[in-house]
């Protein structure tokens, strides 16, 4: 028996792609406006326009051509109770999109697969990726870092849309990076498996043992992603503004600086409250220390940030 394919609603997906296109156009215009403000900007702007467009097209093409063959390998070699969703698009928060090449749902886990069709030889060390060009190695965009972002945002989407289910499955979501046409790939100390082709990806999926996710939860996820729609930004802001006000009533946050100059955040509340505040700081690209409990007041938690 073959694994089952599930697709997002095609009309809804068109809306996602339209919103993504609009976002890219805004980013492109912002990029061009920044260049035009500089000296000789009027001369450089047409060149920058072409360069920006070419780079965006190139980034998309690097992964797209290998996705179909990987999808079919998953379909053919995974068990019949597995579900494969190809080219999944979600909007996690306003203008924050994720495009997952393949999402595999099975009772042993949820697998987020990022596919790259780059040619050549690749070496990944601690999530830094290098590609051999001639006789030299050149650093390229890290697919493992990209997929880490996908997993983080997918968990956030689950927490937003299926909060109870998120708690049950969050520790059983596994990322994998697949190089489709690489001559060879060597990965050392990376945060996730890095393989060549769909068959090796199937092997990694099969390595995860246990009945970790029930079929009812798999079906809940399927229905949620099939019908997921682009966000109503105003409604999202109202909802989260109200939620933030409720959170602030429940716990108190203070910030300050130690005598040695370290910036800290103190939270009067639960550890879960402190983790929520720490996540907000992470989303603002701060580096966060371990969350610790105050020795004198057990209701206070704190962390350092930079």
Coordinates of N, CA and C in Angstrom, one line a residue, residues 175-296:
X175 N 12.8 17.7 11.6 CA 13.2 18.3 10.3 C 14.2 17.4 9.6
X176 N 14.1 17.4 8.2 CA 15.1 16.7 7.4 C 15.4 17.6 6.2
X177 N 16.6 17.7 5.8 CA 17.0 18.4 4.5 C 17.4 17.4 3.5
X178 N 16.9 17.5 2.3 CA 17.2 16.6 1.2 C 17.8 17.3 0.0
X179 N 19.0 16.8 -0.4 CA 19.7 17.3 -1.6 C 19.3 16.3 -2.7
X180 N 18.7 16.8 -3.8 CA 18.2 15.8 -4.8 C 19.3 15.5 -5.8
X181 N 20.1 16.4 -6.3 CA 21.0 16.1 -7.4 C 22.5 16.2 -7.0
X182 N 22.7 16.3 -5.7 CA 24.1 16.5 -5.3 C 24.9 15.2 -5.6
X183 N 26.2 15.4 -5.9 CA 27.1 14.2 -6.2 C 27.4 13.5 -4.9
X184 N 27.7 14.3 -3.9 CA 27.9 13.8 -2.5 C 27.6 14.9 -1.5
X185 N 27.2 14.5 -0.3 CA 26.9 15.4 0.8 C 27.5 14.8 2.1
X186 N 28.2 15.6 2.8 CA 28.7 15.2 4.1 C 28.3 16.2 5.1
X187 N 27.6 15.7 6.2 CA 27.0 16.6 7.2 C 27.6 16.2 8.6
X188 N 28.1 17.1 9.3 CA 28.7 16.8 10.6 C 28.2 17.8 11.6
X189 N 27.6 17.3 12.8 CA 27.2 18.2 13.9 C 26.1 19.2 13.4
X190 N 25.3 18.8 12.5 CA 24.1 19.6 12.1 C 22.9 19.3 12.9
X191 N 22.0 20.2 13.0 CA 20.8 20.1 13.9 C 19.8 19.2 13.4
X192 N 20.0 18.6 12.2 CA 19.0 17.7 11.6 C 19.7 16.8 10.6
X193 N 19.1 15.7 10.2 CA 19.7 14.8 9.1 C 19.7 15.6 7.8
X194 N 20.8 15.4 7.1 CA 21.0 15.9 5.7 C 21.2 14.7 4.8
X195 N 20.4 14.5 3.8 CA 20.5 13.3 3.0 C 20.4 13.6 1.5
X196 N 20.7 12.6 0.7 CA 20.5 12.7 -0.7 C 19.3 11.9 -1.2
X197 N 18.4 12.5 -1.8 CA 17.2 11.8 -2.4 C 16.1 11.4 -1.5
X198 N 15.0 11.1 -2.0 CA 13.8 10.7 -1.3 C 14.0 9.4 -0.5
X199 N 14.7 8.4 -1.1 CA 14.8 7.1 -0.4 C 15.6 7.3 0.9
X200 N 16.6 8.1 0.9 CA 17.4 8.3 2.2 C 16.5 9.0 3.2
X201 N 15.6 9.9 2.7 CA 14.7 10.6 3.6 C 13.7 9.6 4.2
X202 N 13.2 8.7 3.4 CA 12.3 7.7 3.9 C 13.1 6.9 5.0
X203 N 14.3 6.6 4.8 CA 15.1 5.9 5.8 C 15.2 6.6 7.1
X204 N 15.4 7.9 7.1 CA 15.4 8.8 8.3 C 14.1 8.8 9.0
X205 N 13.0 8.8 8.2 CA 11.7 8.8 8.8 C 11.4 7.5 9.5
X206 N 11.9 6.4 8.9 CA 11.6 5.1 9.5 C 12.5 4.9 10.8
X207 N 13.5 5.6 11.0 CA 14.4 5.5 12.2 C 13.7 5.9 13.4
X208 N 12.7 6.8 13.3 CA 11.9 7.3 14.5 C 10.9 6.2 14.9
X209 N 11.1 5.7 16.1 CA 10.2 4.6 16.5 C 9.1 5.0 17.4
X210 N 8.1 4.2 17.6 CA 7.1 4.5 18.5 C 5.8 5.0 17.9
X211 N 4.7 4.8 18.7 CA 3.4 5.4 18.3 C 3.2 6.7 19.1
X212 N 3.8 7.7 18.5 CA 3.9 9.0 19.2 C 2.7 10.0 18.9
X213 N 2.0 9.8 17.8 CA 0.9 10.6 17.4 C -0.3 9.8 17.0
X214 N -1.4 10.1 17.6 CA -2.6 9.2 17.3 C -3.2 9.7 16.0
X215 N -4.0 8.8 15.3 CA -4.6 9.0 14.0 C -5.6 10.2 14.1
X216 N -6.2 10.3 15.3 CA -7.2 11.5 15.4 C -6.5 12.8 15.3
X217 N -5.3 12.9 15.9 CA -4.5 14.2 15.8 C -4.0 14.4 14.4
X218 N -3.6 13.3 13.7 CA -3.2 13.5 12.3 C -4.3 14.0 11.5
X219 N -5.5 13.5 11.7 CA -6.7 14.0 11.0 C -7.0 15.4 11.3
X220 N -6.8 15.8 12.5 CA -7.1 17.2 12.9 C -6.1 18.2 12.2
X221 N -4.8 17.8 12.1 CA -3.8 18.6 11.4 C -4.2 18.6 9.9
X222 N -4.6 17.5 9.3 CA -4.9 17.5 7.9 C -6.0 18.5 7.6
X223 N -7.1 18.4 8.4 CA -8.2 19.3 8.1 C -7.8 20.8 8.3
X224 N -7.0 21.0 9.3 CA -6.6 22.4 9.6 C -5.7 23.0 8.5
X225 N -4.8 22.2 8.0 CA -3.9 22.7 6.9 C -4.6 22.8 5.5
X226 N -5.5 21.8 5.3 CA -6.3 21.8 4.0 C -7.1 23.1 3.9
X227 N -7.6 23.6 5.0 CA -8.5 24.7 4.9 C -7.9 26.0 5.5
X228 N -6.6 26.0 5.8 CA -6.0 27.2 6.3 C -6.0 28.3 5.3
X229 N -6.4 29.5 5.8 CA -6.6 30.7 4.9 C -5.6 31.8 5.3
X230 N -5.3 32.7 4.4 CA -4.5 33.9 4.8 C -5.1 34.6 5.9
X231 N -4.3 35.3 6.7 CA -4.9 35.9 7.9 C -5.6 37.2 7.5
X232 N -6.6 37.6 8.3 CA -7.2 38.9 8.3 C -6.3 39.7 9.3
X233 N -5.5 40.6 8.8 CA -4.5 41.2 9.6 C -5.1 42.0 10.8
X234 N -6.1 42.7 10.5 CA -6.8 43.6 11.5 C -7.4 42.7 12.6
X235 N -8.0 41.6 12.2 CA -8.6 40.7 13.2 C -7.5 40.1 14.0
X236 N -6.4 39.7 13.4 CA -5.3 39.1 14.1 C -4.7 40.0 15.1
X237 N -4.5 41.3 14.8 CA -4.0 42.3 15.7 C -4.9 42.5 16.9
X238 N -6.2 42.6 16.6 CA -7.2 42.8 17.7 C -7.1 41.6 18.7
X239 N -7.1 40.4 18.1 CA -7.1 39.2 18.9 C -5.8 39.1 19.8
X240 N -4.7 39.5 19.2 CA -3.4 39.3 20.0 C -3.2 40.5 20.9
X241 N -3.8 41.7 20.6 CA -3.7 42.8 21.5 C -4.5 42.5 22.7
X242 N -5.7 41.9 22.6 CA -6.5 41.5 23.7 C -5.8 40.4 24.5
X243 N -5.1 39.4 23.8 CA -4.4 38.4 24.5 C -3.3 38.9 25.3
X244 N -2.6 39.9 24.8 CA -1.4 40.5 25.5 C -1.9 41.2 26.7
X245 N -3.0 41.9 26.6 CA -3.6 42.6 27.8 C -3.9 41.6 28.9
X246 N -4.5 40.5 28.5 CA -4.8 39.5 29.5 C -3.6 38.9 30.1
X247 N -2.6 38.7 29.3 CA -1.3 38.1 29.8 C -0.7 39.1 30.8
X248 N -0.7 40.4 30.5 CA -0.1 41.4 31.3 C -0.8 41.5 32.7
X249 N -2.1 41.2 32.7 CA -2.8 41.2 34.0 C -2.4 40.0 34.8
X250 N -2.0 38.9 34.1 CA -1.7 37.7 34.8 C -0.3 37.7 35.4
X251 N 0.7 38.3 34.7 CA 2.0 38.4 35.2 C 2.6 39.8 35.0
X252 N 3.7 40.1 35.7 CA 4.4 41.4 35.6 C 5.8 41.2 35.1
X253 N 6.2 42.1 34.2 CA 7.5 42.1 33.6 C 8.3 43.4 34.0
X254 N 9.5 43.2 34.4 CA 10.4 44.4 34.6 C 11.7 44.1 34.0
X255 N 12.3 45.2 33.5 CA 13.7 45.0 32.9 C 14.7 45.9 33.6
X256 N 15.9 45.6 33.4 CA 17.0 46.4 34.1 C 18.3 46.0 33.6
X257 N 19.4 46.5 34.3 CA 20.7 46.2 34.0 C 21.5 45.9 35.2
X258 N 22.3 44.9 35.2 CA 23.1 44.5 36.4 C 24.3 45.5 36.5
X259 N 25.0 45.4 37.7 CA 26.2 46.3 37.9 C 27.3 46.1 36.9
X260 N 27.3 44.9 36.3 CA 28.3 44.5 35.3 C 27.8 44.9 33.9
X261 N 26.6 45.4 33.8 CA 26.1 45.9 32.4 C 25.3 44.9 31.7
X262 N 24.9 43.7 32.3 CA 24.1 42.7 31.6 C 22.6 43.1 31.7
X263 N 21.9 43.1 30.5 CA 20.5 43.4 30.5 C 19.7 42.2 30.9
X264 N 18.7 42.4 31.8 CA 17.9 41.3 32.3 C 16.4 41.6 32.2
X265 N 15.6 40.5 32.2 CA 14.2 40.6 32.3 C 13.7 39.8 33.5
X266 N 12.8 40.3 34.3 CA 12.3 39.6 35.5 C 10.8 39.5 35.3
X267 N 10.3 38.3 35.5 CA 8.9 38.0 35.4 C 8.3 37.5 36.7
X268 N 7.3 38.2 37.2 CA 6.5 37.7 38.3 C 5.4 36.9 37.8
X269 N 5.4 35.6 37.9 CA 4.4 34.7 37.4 C 4.9 33.3 37.4
X270 N 4.5 32.5 36.4 CA 4.9 31.1 36.3 C 6.1 31.0 35.3
X271 N 6.7 29.8 35.3 CA 7.8 29.6 34.4 C 7.3 29.6 32.9
X272 N 6.0 29.2 32.7 CA 5.4 29.2 31.4 C 5.3 30.7 31.0
X273 N 4.9 31.6 31.9 CA 4.9 33.0 31.6 C 6.2 33.5 31.1
X274 N 7.3 33.1 31.9 CA 8.6 33.6 31.6 C 9.1 33.0 30.2
X275 N 8.7 31.8 29.9 CA 9.1 31.2 28.6 C 8.4 32.0 27.5
X276 N 7.1 32.4 27.7 CA 6.4 33.2 26.7 C 7.1 34.6 26.5
X277 N 7.5 35.2 27.6 CA 8.2 36.5 27.4 C 9.5 36.3 26.7
X278 N 10.3 35.2 27.1 CA 11.6 35.0 26.4 C 11.4 34.7 24.9
X279 N 10.3 34.1 24.5 CA 10.1 33.8 23.1 C 9.8 35.1 22.4
X280 N 9.1 36.1 23.0 CA 8.9 37.4 22.4 C 10.2 38.1 22.1
X281 N 11.2 38.0 23.1 CA 12.5 38.6 22.9 C 13.3 37.8 21.8
X282 N 13.1 36.5 21.7 CA 13.8 35.8 20.6 C 13.3 36.2 19.3
X283 N 12.0 36.4 19.2 CA 11.4 36.9 17.9 C 11.9 38.2 17.5
X284 N 12.4 39.0 18.4 CA 13.0 40.3 18.1 C 14.5 40.2 17.9
X285 N 15.0 38.9 17.7 CA 16.4 38.6 17.4 C 17.3 38.9 18.5
X286 N 16.9 38.9 19.8 CA 17.8 38.9 20.9 C 18.3 37.5 21.2
X287 N 19.5 37.5 21.8 CA 20.0 36.2 22.3 C 19.6 36.1 23.8
X288 N 19.0 35.0 24.1 CA 18.4 34.8 25.4 C 19.2 33.8 26.2
X289 N 19.4 34.1 27.5 CA 20.1 33.1 28.4 C 19.1 32.1 28.9
X290 N 19.5 31.2 29.7 CA 18.7 30.2 30.3 C 17.7 30.9 31.3
X291 N 16.5 30.5 31.4 CA 15.5 31.1 32.3 C 15.8 30.5 33.7
X292 N 15.9 31.3 34.7 CA 16.2 30.9 36.0 C 15.2 31.4 37.0
X293 N 15.1 30.6 38.1 CA 14.2 31.0 39.2 C 14.9 31.8 40.3
X294 N 14.3 32.9 40.7 CA 14.9 33.7 41.8 C 15.1 32.9 43.0
X295 N 16.2 33.0 43.7 CA 16.5 32.2 44.9 C 15.6 32.6 46.1
X296 N 15.3 33.9 46.1 CA 14.5 34.4 47.3 C 13.0 34.4 47.1

